[in-house]
Amino acid sequence: MSAPPTHLIDWRDWDAGVVRDVLDLALRVKRDPRAFENRMHRRTLVMLFQKTSTRTRVSFEAGMTELGGHAINLDWRASNFTLADVRSETRYLSRNAAVIMARLKDHEDLLDMADGATVPVINGCCNRYHPCQAMADMLTIAEQRGGDPSGARLTYIGAYNNVVNSLVSIAAPLGVHLTLVCPLRDEATIDTASRARLLDAGLLTETTDARAGVADADYVYTDTWLDMEYFNDPAFAEEKERRVAQMLPYQLNETLLAGTDAKVMHDMPIHIGYEIAEELIESPRSVIFDQAENRMHAQKAILLHLTGS
Ligand code: CP
């Protein structure tokens, strides 16, 4: 295997061969968890959350338990990260933990953490990227295709957000063709370099025609139309209403997928009746819960790789 990088901020920073190595490791970890059960024996993961979470919190902690290690949950608001410099607080964490996972609001704070850390930092989702989700997504596709996602056609329909940036950056090294149907986009948040790399590889199509976008898809993926911390915030009610009006024609439902064999993906949490119709969630098309389960297997591989365990 190639030398591991120090941190996982996003897959865009990793060599293609290493991304494929981690996916292969995730497949092996899922297939034979007992073979890895003591690899993090007596080692500690600190999980720092500035935002809410269900899957990231549970899957990292369960993953560390299965690897023989321990995870500490640290709420940003109850910690001295609220008072102090991010770099020095992170430098301290590195003295007591083997690895750090952080879900922060601002990408810049995550970069400061990586700068201050002397152990690996894993991005547990910032405003710009969600790399752990993207690896779990690729694991979900790979395990249905004999272990290799290359050649799969994945359509993402919804807002161009942090999940999309990481899908774009992981699709190139894994040879997955991505079609983006993203009428809702803020050009300032798009990772243009990763997008250009996927375009150059002939692996990116963009359209605002939802029917055309899903026509030859193996997988169709959607996500919330509004950042999760704003979804139930009264201050964003007007913006939410505007987005819902714009995006409802792009809702993922059986009518849109009629005549296709596409499987349905969603990174959760689900906003039923908004980006996805309830009829799809438990339908035979759905791989949503495999995808969610795969967060743990993918992250175990990331932890093992980054810590050299
Ligand atoms: N998909 C995801 O990151 O889920 P949580 O926000 O619940 O962690």
PDB file of C-alpha atoms and ligand atoms in Angstrom:
ATOM      1  CA  MET A   1       0.000   0.000   0.000  1.00  0.00           C
ATOM      2  CA  SER A   2       1.087   3.605  -0.581  1.00  0.00           C
ATOM      3  CA  ALA A   3       2.110   5.798   2.405  1.00  0.00           C
ATOM      4  CA  PRO A   4      -0.996   7.109   4.228  1.00  0.00           C
ATOM      5  CA  PRO A   5      -1.658  10.864   4.268  1.00  0.00           C
ATOM      6  CA  THR A   6      -1.803  12.559   7.656  1.00  0.00           C
ATOM      7  CA  HIS A   7      -5.423  13.721   7.602  1.00  0.00           C
ATOM      8  CA  LEU A   8      -8.685  13.107   5.783  1.00  0.00           C
ATOM      9  CA  ILE A   9     -10.085  16.549   4.957  1.00  0.00           C
ATOM     10  CA  ASP A  10     -11.407  15.351   1.607  1.00  0.00           C
ATOM     11  CA  TRP A  11     -10.546  12.673  -0.959  1.00  0.00           C
ATOM     12  CA  ARG A  12      -9.346  15.393  -3.330  1.00  0.00           C
ATOM     13  CA  ASP A  13      -6.100  15.483  -1.313  1.00  0.00           C
ATOM     14  CA  TRP A  14      -5.435  11.732  -1.611  1.00  0.00           C
ATOM     15  CA  ASP A  15      -3.714   9.771  -4.364  1.00  0.00           C
ATOM     16  CA  ALA A  16      -6.094   7.700  -6.465  1.00  0.00           C
ATOM     17  CA  GLY A  17      -4.341   4.468  -5.502  1.00  0.00           C
ATOM     18  CA  VAL A  18      -4.747   5.183  -1.798  1.00  0.00           C
ATOM     19  CA  VAL A  19      -8.470   5.916  -2.226  1.00  0.00           C
ATOM     20  CA  ARG A  20      -8.847   2.530  -3.921  1.00  0.00           C
ATOM     21  CA  ASP A  21      -6.805   0.887  -1.138  1.00  0.00           C
ATOM     22  CA  VAL A  22      -9.153   2.288   1.504  1.00  0.00           C
ATOM     23  CA  LEU A  23     -12.227   1.089  -0.385  1.00  0.00           C
ATOM     24  CA  ASP A  24     -10.695  -2.393  -0.691  1.00  0.00           C
ATOM     25  CA  LEU A  25      -9.932  -2.328   3.036  1.00  0.00           C
ATOM     26  CA  ALA A  26     -13.532  -1.291   3.808  1.00  0.00           C
ATOM     27  CA  LEU A  27     -14.815  -4.270   1.791  1.00  0.00           C
ATOM     28  CA  ARG A  28     -12.514  -6.595   3.762  1.00  0.00           C
ATOM     29  CA  VAL A  29     -13.437  -5.029   7.111  1.00  0.00           C
ATOM     30  CA  LYS A  30     -17.135  -5.497   6.396  1.00  0.00           C
ATOM     31  CA  ARG A  31     -16.692  -9.068   5.141  1.00  0.00           C
ATOM     32  CA  ASP A  32     -14.499 -10.216   8.058  1.00  0.00           C
ATOM     33  CA  PRO A  33     -14.811  -7.855  11.068  1.00  0.00           C
ATOM     34  CA  ARG A  34     -13.257 -10.413  13.436  1.00  0.00           C
ATOM     35  CA  ALA A  35      -9.965 -10.145  11.562  1.00  0.00           C
ATOM     36  CA  PHE A  36      -9.717  -6.485  12.625  1.00  0.00           C
ATOM     37  CA  GLU A  37     -11.246  -6.597  16.105  1.00  0.00           C
ATOM     38  CA  ASN A  38      -8.141  -5.624  18.085  1.00  0.00           C
ATOM     39  CA  ARG A  39      -6.397  -3.341  15.643  1.00  0.00           C
ATOM     40  CA  MET A  40      -7.198  -0.223  17.721  1.00  0.00           C
ATOM     41  CA  HIS A  41      -6.740  -1.952  21.080  1.00  0.00           C
ATOM     42  CA  ARG A  42      -6.505   0.623  23.910  1.00  0.00           C
ATOM     43  CA  ARG A  43      -6.397   3.517  21.429  1.00  0.00           C
ATOM     44  CA  THR A  44      -8.711   6.522  21.705  1.00  0.00           C
ATOM     45  CA  LEU A  45     -10.693   8.477  19.144  1.00  0.00           C
ATOM     46  CA  VAL A  46     -11.915  11.939  20.141  1.00  0.00           C
ATOM     47  CA  MET A  47     -15.127  12.897  18.316  1.00  0.00           C
ATOM     48  CA  LEU A  48     -15.715  16.666  18.346  1.00  0.00           C
ATOM     49  CA  PHE A  49     -19.199  17.814  17.320  1.00  0.00           C
ATOM     50  CA  GLN A  50     -20.190  21.404  16.635  1.00  0.00           C
ATOM     51  CA  LYS A  51     -23.354  20.213  14.847  1.00  0.00           C
ATOM     52  CA  THR A  52     -25.971  17.529  15.432  1.00  0.00           C
ATOM     53  CA  SER A  53     -25.468  13.945  14.263  1.00  0.00           C
ATOM     54  CA  THR A  54     -26.960  10.475  14.461  1.00  0.00           C
ATOM     55  CA  ARG A  55     -24.944   8.324  12.044  1.00  0.00           C
ATOM     56  CA  THR A  56     -21.531   9.965  12.362  1.00  0.00           C
ATOM     57  CA  ARG A  57     -21.667   9.805  16.147  1.00  0.00           C
ATOM     58  CA  VAL A  58     -22.942   6.217  16.389  1.00  0.00           C
ATOM     59  CA  SER A  59     -20.929   4.709  13.556  1.00  0.00           C
ATOM     60  CA  PHE A  60     -17.583   6.129  14.704  1.00  0.00           C
ATOM     61  CA  GLU A  61     -18.172   5.051  18.304  1.00  0.00           C
ATOM     62  CA  ALA A  62     -19.441   1.587  17.338  1.00  0.00           C
ATOM     63  CA  GLY A  63     -16.560   1.238  14.902  1.00  0.00           C
ATOM     64  CA  MET A  64     -13.980   2.041  17.576  1.00  0.00           C
ATOM     65  CA  THR A  65     -15.627  -0.469  19.932  1.00  0.00           C
ATOM     66  CA  GLU A  66     -15.445  -3.169  17.279  1.00  0.00           C
ATOM     67  CA  LEU A  67     -11.773  -2.354  16.648  1.00  0.00           C
ATOM     68  CA  GLY A  68     -10.986  -2.761  20.356  1.00  0.00           C
ATOM     69  CA  GLY A  69     -10.552   0.956  21.050  1.00  0.00           C
ATOM     70  CA  HIS A  70     -12.535   3.698  22.728  1.00  0.00           C
ATOM     71  CA  ALA A  71     -14.297   6.860  21.524  1.00  0.00           C
ATOM     72  CA  ILE A  72     -14.835  10.057  23.530  1.00  0.00           C
ATOM     73  CA  ASN A  73     -17.689  12.306  22.504  1.00  0.00           C
ATOM     74  CA  LEU A  74     -16.845  15.993  22.918  1.00  0.00           C
ATOM     75  CA  ASP A  75     -19.552  18.596  22.358  1.00  0.00           C
ATOM     76  CA  TRP A  76     -17.946  21.774  21.006  1.00  0.00           C
ATOM     77  CA  ARG A  77     -20.393  23.926  23.024  1.00  0.00           C
ATOM     78  CA  ALA A  78     -19.481  22.179  26.291  1.00  0.00           C
ATOM     79  CA  SER A  79     -15.753  22.299  25.618  1.00  0.00           C
ATOM     80  CA  ASN A  80     -13.114  25.017  25.773  1.00  0.00           C
ATOM     81  CA  PHE A  81     -13.039  25.156  21.980  1.00  0.00           C
ATOM     82  CA  THR A  82     -15.642  27.896  22.584  1.00  0.00           C
ATOM     83  CA  LEU A  83     -13.043  29.959  24.481  1.00  0.00           C
ATOM     84  CA  ALA A  84      -9.671  29.189  22.999  1.00  0.00           C
ATOM     85  CA  ASP A  85      -7.603  28.908  19.883  1.00  0.00           C
ATOM     86  CA  VAL A  86      -8.547  25.860  17.762  1.00  0.00           C
ATOM     87  CA  ARG A  87      -4.914  24.955  17.087  1.00  0.00           C
ATOM     88  CA  SER A  88      -3.826  24.806  20.735  1.00  0.00           C
ATOM     89  CA  GLU A  89      -6.920  22.890  21.868  1.00  0.00           C
ATOM     90  CA  THR A  90      -6.297  20.380  19.072  1.00  0.00           C
ATOM     91  CA  ARG A  91      -2.620  20.148  19.931  1.00  0.00           C
ATOM     92  CA  TYR A  92      -3.674  19.100  23.427  1.00  0.00           C
ATOM     93  CA  LEU A  93      -6.151  16.495  22.094  1.00  0.00           C
ATOM     94  CA  SER A  94      -3.298  14.946  20.125  1.00  0.00           C
ATOM     95  CA  ARG A  95      -1.459  14.221  23.388  1.00  0.00           C
ATOM     96  CA  ASN A  96      -4.240  11.959  24.695  1.00  0.00           C
ATOM     97  CA  ALA A  97      -5.886  10.598  21.536  1.00  0.00           C
ATOM     98  CA  ALA A  98      -4.608   8.497  18.644  1.00  0.00           C
ATOM     99  CA  VAL A  99      -6.985  10.102  16.163  1.00  0.00           C
ATOM    100  CA  ILE A 100      -9.522  12.953  16.025  1.00  0.00           C
ATOM    101  CA  MET A 101     -12.801  13.142  14.115  1.00  0.00           C
ATOM    102  CA  ALA A 102     -14.452  16.567  13.914  1.00  0.00           C
ATOM    103  CA  ARG A 103     -17.792  17.753  12.577  1.00  0.00           C
ATOM    104  CA  LEU A 104     -17.370  21.511  12.339  1.00  0.00           C
ATOM    105  CA  LYS A 105     -19.428  24.284  10.780  1.00  0.00           C
ATOM    106  CA  ASP A 106     -16.530  26.024   9.042  1.00  0.00           C
ATOM    107  CA  HIS A 107     -14.027  24.343   6.773  1.00  0.00           C
ATOM    108  CA  GLU A 108     -11.416  26.895   7.849  1.00  0.00           C
ATOM    109  CA  ASP A 109     -11.665  25.718  11.479  1.00  0.00           C
ATOM    110  CA  LEU A 110     -11.111  22.159  10.292  1.00  0.00           C
ATOM    111  CA  LEU A 111      -7.959  23.240   8.464  1.00  0.00           C
ATOM    112  CA  ASP A 112      -6.788  24.945  11.677  1.00  0.00           C
ATOM    113  CA  MET A 113      -7.408  21.691  13.552  1.00  0.00           C
ATOM    114  CA  ALA A 114      -5.363  19.745  11.025  1.00  0.00           C
ATOM    115  CA  ASP A 115      -2.641  22.363  11.363  1.00  0.00           C
ATOM    116  CA  GLY A 116      -2.554  22.075  15.161  1.00  0.00           C
ATOM    117  CA  ALA A 117      -2.871  18.282  15.339  1.00  0.00           C
ATOM    118  CA  THR A 118      -0.021  15.827  15.629  1.00  0.00           C
ATOM    119  CA  VAL A 119      -2.374  12.866  15.092  1.00  0.00           C
ATOM    120  CA  PRO A 120      -4.692  12.265  12.101  1.00  0.00           C
ATOM    121  CA  VAL A 121      -7.790  14.469  11.808  1.00  0.00           C
ATOM    122  CA  ILE A 122     -10.851  13.080  10.005  1.00  0.00           C
ATOM    123  CA  ASN A 123     -13.479  15.425   8.589  1.00  0.00           C
ATOM    124  CA  GLY A 124     -16.831  14.227   9.950  1.00  0.00           C
ATOM    125  CA  CYS A 125     -18.640  16.726   7.657  1.00  0.00           C
ATOM    126  CA  CYS A 126     -17.978  20.442   7.275  1.00  0.00           C
ATOM    127  CA  ASN A 127     -19.721  23.019   5.127  1.00  0.00           C
ATOM    128  CA  ARG A 128     -17.522  22.037   2.169  1.00  0.00           C
ATOM    129  CA  TYR A 129     -16.994  18.250   2.253  1.00  0.00           C
ATOM    130  CA  HIS A 130     -18.375  14.986   3.668  1.00  0.00           C
ATOM    131  CA  PRO A 131     -15.677  12.426   2.805  1.00  0.00           C
ATOM    132  CA  CYS A 132     -16.779   9.661   5.225  1.00  0.00           C
ATOM    133  CA  GLN A 133     -20.214   9.672   3.621  1.00  0.00           C
ATOM    134  CA  ALA A 134     -18.696   9.466   0.142  1.00  0.00           C
ATOM    135  CA  MET A 135     -16.593   6.398   1.049  1.00  0.00           C
ATOM    136  CA  ALA A 136     -19.664   4.683   2.556  1.00  0.00           C
ATOM    137  CA  ASP A 137     -21.557   5.486  -0.661  1.00  0.00           C
ATOM    138  CA  MET A 138     -18.803   3.953  -2.794  1.00  0.00           C
ATOM    139  CA  LEU A 139     -18.690   0.884  -0.529  1.00  0.00           C
ATOM    140  CA  THR A 140     -22.451   0.469  -1.027  1.00  0.00           C
ATOM    141  CA  ILE A 141     -22.075   0.566  -4.802  1.00  0.00           C
ATOM    142  CA  ALA A 142     -18.915  -1.584  -4.807  1.00  0.00           C
ATOM    143  CA  GLU A 143     -20.412  -4.416  -2.760  1.00  0.00           C
ATOM    144  CA  GLN A 144     -23.243  -4.725  -5.291  1.00  0.00           C
ATOM    145  CA  ARG A 145     -20.807  -4.860  -8.209  1.00  0.00           C
ATOM    146  CA  GLY A 146     -18.359  -7.556  -7.140  1.00  0.00           C
ATOM    147  CA  GLY A 147     -16.176  -5.156  -5.163  1.00  0.00           C
ATOM    148  CA  ASP A 148     -15.498  -2.616  -7.917  1.00  0.00           C
ATOM    149  CA  PRO A 149     -17.631   0.518  -8.368  1.00  0.00           C
ATOM    150  CA  SER A 150     -15.935   1.555 -11.619  1.00  0.00           C
ATOM    151  CA  GLY A 151     -18.339   1.857 -14.513  1.00  0.00           C
ATOM    152  CA  ALA A 152     -21.332   2.516 -12.244  1.00  0.00           C
ATOM    153  CA  ARG A 153     -23.592   5.385 -13.276  1.00  0.00           C
ATOM    154  CA  LEU A 154     -24.626   7.490 -10.278  1.00  0.00           C
ATOM    155  CA  THR A 155     -27.062  10.390 -10.589  1.00  0.00           C
ATOM    156  CA  TYR A 156     -27.313  12.940  -7.794  1.00  0.00           C
ATOM    157  CA  ILE A 157     -30.426  15.110  -7.804  1.00  0.00           C
ATOM    158  CA  GLY A 158     -30.807  18.038  -5.420  1.00  0.00           C
ATOM    159  CA  ALA A 159     -28.715  20.871  -4.022  1.00  0.00           C
ATOM    160  CA  TYR A 160     -25.019  21.112  -4.967  1.00  0.00           C
ATOM    161  CA  ASN A 161     -23.629  20.814  -1.423  1.00  0.00           C
ATOM    162  CA  ASN A 162     -20.810  19.329   0.678  1.00  0.00           C
ATOM    163  CA  VAL A 163     -21.967  15.775  -0.102  1.00  0.00           C
ATOM    164  CA  VAL A 164     -21.709  16.529  -3.824  1.00  0.00           C
ATOM    165  CA  ASN A 165     -18.206  17.996  -3.508  1.00  0.00           C
ATOM    166  CA  SER A 166     -17.010  14.749  -1.898  1.00  0.00           C
ATOM    167  CA  LEU A 167     -18.878  12.543  -4.397  1.00  0.00           C
ATOM    168  CA  VAL A 168     -17.195  14.490  -7.196  1.00  0.00           C
ATOM    169  CA  SER A 169     -13.748  14.068  -5.656  1.00  0.00           C
ATOM    170  CA  ILE A 170     -14.117  10.338  -4.930  1.00  0.00           C
ATOM    171  CA  ALA A 171     -15.743   9.440  -8.262  1.00  0.00           C
ATOM    172  CA  ALA A 172     -12.618  10.238 -10.299  1.00  0.00           C
ATOM    173  CA  PRO A 173     -10.189   7.787  -8.636  1.00  0.00           C
ATOM    174  CA  LEU A 174     -12.850   5.070  -8.534  1.00  0.00           C
ATOM    175  CA  GLY A 175     -14.048   5.481 -12.132  1.00  0.00           C
ATOM    176  CA  VAL A 176     -17.689   6.166 -11.266  1.00  0.00           C
ATOM    177  CA  HIS A 177     -19.702   8.228 -13.762  1.00  0.00           C
ATOM    178  CA  LEU A 178     -21.577  11.017 -11.979  1.00  0.00           C
ATOM    179  CA  THR A 179     -24.570  12.885 -13.388  1.00  0.00           C
ATOM    180  CA  LEU A 180     -25.491  16.001 -11.425  1.00  0.00           C
ATOM    181  CA  VAL A 181     -29.020  17.406 -11.543  1.00  0.00           C
ATOM    182  CA  CYS A 182     -28.473  20.396  -9.274  1.00  0.00           C
ATOM    183  CA  PRO A 183     -30.650  23.407 -10.070  1.00  0.00           C
ATOM    184  CA  LEU A 184     -29.946  24.673  -6.556  1.00  0.00           C
ATOM    185  CA  ARG A 185     -26.310  25.727  -6.431  1.00  0.00           C
ATOM    186  CA  ASP A 186     -24.120  28.344  -4.868  1.00  0.00           C
ATOM    187  CA  GLU A 187     -21.069  28.698  -7.132  1.00  0.00           C
ATOM    188  CA  ALA A 188     -18.951  29.848  -4.148  1.00  0.00           C
ATOM    189  CA  THR A 189     -19.303  26.471  -2.402  1.00  0.00           C
ATOM    190  CA  ILE A 190     -18.426  24.302  -5.427  1.00  0.00           C
ATOM    191  CA  ASP A 191     -15.002  22.633  -5.460  1.00  0.00           C
ATOM    192  CA  THR A 192     -14.165  23.671  -9.003  1.00  0.00           C
ATOM    193  CA  ALA A 193     -10.835  21.806  -9.125  1.00  0.00           C
ATOM    194  CA  SER A 194     -12.432  18.426  -8.299  1.00  0.00           C
ATOM    195  CA  ARG A 195     -15.242  19.168 -10.725  1.00  0.00           C
ATOM    196  CA  ALA A 196     -12.727  19.966 -13.499  1.00  0.00           C
ATOM    197  CA  ARG A 197     -10.827  16.741 -12.769  1.00  0.00           C
ATOM    198  CA  LEU A 198     -13.982  14.648 -13.136  1.00  0.00           C
ATOM    199  CA  LEU A 199     -14.957  16.497 -16.315  1.00  0.00           C
ATOM    200  CA  ASP A 200     -11.479  15.904 -17.785  1.00  0.00           C
ATOM    201  CA  ALA A 201     -11.828  12.203 -16.989  1.00  0.00           C
ATOM    202  CA  GLY A 202     -15.088  12.108 -18.975  1.00  0.00           C
ATOM    203  CA  LEU A 203     -16.944  11.037 -15.851  1.00  0.00           C
ATOM    204  CA  LEU A 204     -19.211  14.061 -15.234  1.00  0.00           C
ATOM    205  CA  THR A 205     -22.504  15.068 -16.862  1.00  0.00           C
ATOM    206  CA  GLU A 206     -24.570  18.026 -15.686  1.00  0.00           C
ATOM    207  CA  THR A 207     -28.190  18.718 -16.598  1.00  0.00           C
ATOM    208  CA  THR A 208     -31.279  20.338 -15.121  1.00  0.00           C
ATOM    209  CA  ASP A 209     -33.555  17.828 -16.908  1.00  0.00           C
ATOM    210  CA  ALA A 210     -34.459  15.387 -14.123  1.00  0.00           C
ATOM    211  CA  ARG A 211     -35.929  12.697 -16.427  1.00  0.00           C
ATOM    212  CA  ALA A 212     -32.880  12.778 -18.697  1.00  0.00           C
ATOM    213  CA  GLY A 213     -30.598  12.718 -15.649  1.00  0.00           C
ATOM    214  CA  VAL A 214     -32.056   9.496 -14.230  1.00  0.00           C
ATOM    215  CA  ALA A 215     -32.739   7.703 -17.549  1.00  0.00           C
ATOM    216  CA  ASP A 216     -29.637   5.466 -17.584  1.00  0.00           C
ATOM    217  CA  ALA A 217     -28.683   5.660 -13.902  1.00  0.00           C
ATOM    218  CA  ASP A 218     -27.753   2.575 -11.865  1.00  0.00           C
ATOM    219  CA  TYR A 219     -28.153   4.651  -8.682  1.00  0.00           C
ATOM    220  CA  VAL A 220     -30.063   7.849  -7.980  1.00  0.00           C
ATOM    221  CA  TYR A 221     -29.039   9.773  -4.884  1.00  0.00           C
ATOM    222  CA  THR A 222     -30.585  12.737  -3.111  1.00  0.00           C
ATOM    223  CA  ASP A 223     -30.003  14.812   0.024  1.00  0.00           C
ATOM    224  CA  THR A 224     -31.615  17.654   1.952  1.00  0.00           C
ATOM    225  CA  TRP A 225     -32.324  20.896   0.095  1.00  0.00           C
ATOM    226  CA  LEU A 226     -31.339  22.972   3.126  1.00  0.00           C
ATOM    227  CA  ASP A 227     -28.326  22.522   5.426  1.00  0.00           C
ATOM    228  CA  MET A 228     -29.482  20.390   8.321  1.00  0.00           C
ATOM    229  CA  GLU A 229     -28.862  22.998  11.010  1.00  0.00           C
ATOM    230  CA  TYR A 230     -31.258  25.379   9.239  1.00  0.00           C
ATOM    231  CA  PHE A 231     -34.052  22.913   8.422  1.00  0.00           C
ATOM    232  CA  ASN A 232     -36.188  23.615  11.489  1.00  0.00           C
ATOM    233  CA  ASP A 233     -34.857  27.133  12.210  1.00  0.00           C
ATOM    234  CA  PRO A 234     -37.648  29.769  12.017  1.00  0.00           C
ATOM    235  CA  ALA A 235     -35.063  32.308  10.793  1.00  0.00           C
ATOM    236  CA  PHE A 236     -34.699  30.236   7.609  1.00  0.00           C
ATOM    237  CA  ALA A 237     -38.431  29.555   7.108  1.00  0.00           C
ATOM    238  CA  GLU A 238     -38.705  31.941   4.148  1.00  0.00           C
ATOM    239  CA  GLU A 239     -35.596  30.532   2.448  1.00  0.00           C
ATOM    240  CA  LYS A 240     -36.861  26.990   3.082  1.00  0.00           C
ATOM    241  CA  GLU A 241     -40.206  27.848   1.445  1.00  0.00           C
ATOM    242  CA  ARG A 242     -38.415  29.321  -1.593  1.00  0.00           C
ATOM    243  CA  ARG A 243     -36.207  26.259  -1.982  1.00  0.00           C
ATOM    244  CA  VAL A 244     -39.082  23.815  -1.576  1.00  0.00           C
ATOM    245  CA  ALA A 245     -41.028  25.615  -4.331  1.00  0.00           C
ATOM    246  CA  GLN A 246     -37.977  25.508  -6.626  1.00  0.00           C
ATOM    247  CA  MET A 247     -37.024  21.897  -5.877  1.00  0.00           C
ATOM    248  CA  LEU A 248     -40.319  20.003  -5.597  1.00  0.00           C
ATOM    249  CA  PRO A 249     -40.262  19.204  -9.354  1.00  0.00           C
ATOM    250  CA  TYR A 250     -36.943  17.427  -8.618  1.00  0.00           C
ATOM    251  CA  GLN A 251     -38.286  15.255  -5.799  1.00  0.00           C
ATOM    252  CA  LEU A 252     -37.085  11.649  -5.995  1.00  0.00           C
ATOM    253  CA  ASN A 253     -40.205   9.489  -6.379  1.00  0.00           C
ATOM    254  CA  GLU A 254     -41.546   6.488  -8.330  1.00  0.00           C
ATOM    255  CA  THR A 255     -42.953   8.722 -11.066  1.00  0.00           C
ATOM    256  CA  LEU A 256     -39.523  10.185 -11.782  1.00  0.00           C
ATOM    257  CA  LEU A 257     -37.907   6.715 -11.776  1.00  0.00           C
ATOM    258  CA  ALA A 258     -40.623   4.979 -13.838  1.00  0.00           C
ATOM    259  CA  GLY A 259     -39.066   2.825 -16.569  1.00  0.00           C
ATOM    260  CA  THR A 260     -35.637   2.712 -14.887  1.00  0.00           C
ATOM    261  CA  ASP A 261     -33.990   0.019 -12.724  1.00  0.00           C
ATOM    262  CA  ALA A 262     -32.189   2.624 -10.636  1.00  0.00           C
ATOM    263  CA  LYS A 263     -31.487   1.932  -6.974  1.00  0.00           C
ATOM    264  CA  VAL A 264     -32.208   4.762  -4.552  1.00  0.00           C
ATOM    265  CA  MET A 265     -29.622   6.325  -2.234  1.00  0.00           C
ATOM    266  CA  HIS A 266     -29.921   8.960   0.501  1.00  0.00           C
ATOM    267  CA  ASP A 267     -27.286   9.850   3.092  1.00  0.00           C
ATOM    268  CA  MET A 268     -29.886  10.544   5.832  1.00  0.00           C
ATOM    269  CA  PRO A 269     -31.408  12.234   7.768  1.00  0.00           C
ATOM    270  CA  ILE A 270     -34.402  12.014   5.434  1.00  0.00           C
ATOM    271  CA  HIS A 271     -36.951  14.797   5.026  1.00  0.00           C
ATOM    272  CA  ILE A 272     -39.913  12.730   3.890  1.00  0.00           C
ATOM    273  CA  GLY A 273     -42.063  14.436   1.274  1.00  0.00           C
ATOM    274  CA  TYR A 274     -39.375  16.961   0.423  1.00  0.00           C
ATOM    275  CA  GLU A 275     -36.319  15.614  -1.419  1.00  0.00           C
ATOM    276  CA  ILE A 276     -37.699  12.038  -1.432  1.00  0.00           C
ATOM    277  CA  ALA A 277     -41.175  10.486  -1.399  1.00  0.00           C
ATOM    278  CA  GLU A 278     -41.981   8.062   1.419  1.00  0.00           C
ATOM    279  CA  GLU A 279     -42.836   5.304  -1.107  1.00  0.00           C
ATOM    280  CA  LEU A 280     -39.125   4.916  -1.996  1.00  0.00           C
ATOM    281  CA  ILE A 281     -37.591   4.643   1.442  1.00  0.00           C
ATOM    282  CA  GLU A 282     -38.493   0.976   2.089  1.00  0.00           C
ATOM    283  CA  SER A 283     -39.017   0.041  -1.570  1.00  0.00           C
ATOM    284  CA  PRO A 284     -37.005  -2.749  -3.285  1.00  0.00           C
ATOM    285  CA  ARG A 285     -35.055   0.023  -5.009  1.00  0.00           C
ATOM    286  CA  SER A 286     -33.767   1.418  -1.724  1.00  0.00           C
ATOM    287  CA  VAL A 287     -30.189   0.821  -0.544  1.00  0.00           C
ATOM    288  CA  ILE A 288     -30.512   3.681   1.960  1.00  0.00           C
ATOM    289  CA  PHE A 289     -30.067   1.595   5.106  1.00  0.00           C
ATOM    290  CA  ASP A 290     -27.148  -0.394   3.634  1.00  0.00           C
ATOM    291  CA  GLN A 291     -25.588   2.972   2.859  1.00  0.00           C
ATOM    292  CA  ALA A 292     -26.122   4.165   6.441  1.00  0.00           C
ATOM    293  CA  GLU A 293     -24.763   0.906   7.914  1.00  0.00           C
ATOM    294  CA  ASN A 294     -21.741   1.216   5.650  1.00  0.00           C
ATOM    295  CA  ARG A 295     -20.693   4.427   7.366  1.00  0.00           C
ATOM    296  CA  MET A 296     -19.234   2.268  10.139  1.00  0.00           C
ATOM    297  CA  HIS A 297     -17.382  -0.176   7.870  1.00  0.00           C
ATOM    298  CA  ALA A 298     -15.988   2.628   5.696  1.00  0.00           C
ATOM    299  CA  GLN A 299     -14.839   4.624   8.720  1.00  0.00           C
ATOM    300  CA  LYS A 300     -13.189   1.583  10.303  1.00  0.00           C
ATOM    301  CA  ALA A 301     -11.094   1.334   7.130  1.00  0.00           C
ATOM    302  CA  ILE A 302     -10.296   5.063   7.296  1.00  0.00           C
ATOM    303  CA  LEU A 303      -9.278   4.797  10.966  1.00  0.00           C
ATOM    304  CA  LEU A 304      -7.094   1.741  10.308  1.00  0.00           C
ATOM    305  CA  HIS A 305      -5.450   3.359   7.322  1.00  0.00           C
ATOM    306  CA  LEU A 306      -4.748   6.712   8.939  1.00  0.00           C
ATOM    307  CA  THR A 307      -3.381   5.237  12.163  1.00  0.00           C
ATOM    308  CA  GLY A 308      -1.390   2.525  10.387  1.00  0.00           C
ATOM    309  CA  SER A 309      -3.122  -0.041  12.586  1.00  0.00           C
TER     310      SER A 309
HETATM  311  N1   CP B   1     -25.277  11.305   6.922  1.00  0.00           N
HETATM  312  C1   CP B   1     -24.854  11.809   8.099  1.00  0.00           C
HETATM  313  O1   CP B   1     -23.776  12.401   8.197  1.00  0.00           O
HETATM  314  O2   CP B   1     -25.686  11.544   9.136  1.00  0.00           O
HETATM  315  P1   CP B   1     -25.634  12.312  10.545  1.00  0.00           P
HETATM  316  O3   CP B   1     -25.790  13.801  10.230  1.00  0.00           O
HETATM  317  O4   CP B   1     -26.786  11.792  11.324  1.00  0.00           O
HETATM  318  O5   CP B   1     -24.316  12.067  11.193  1.00  0.00           O
END
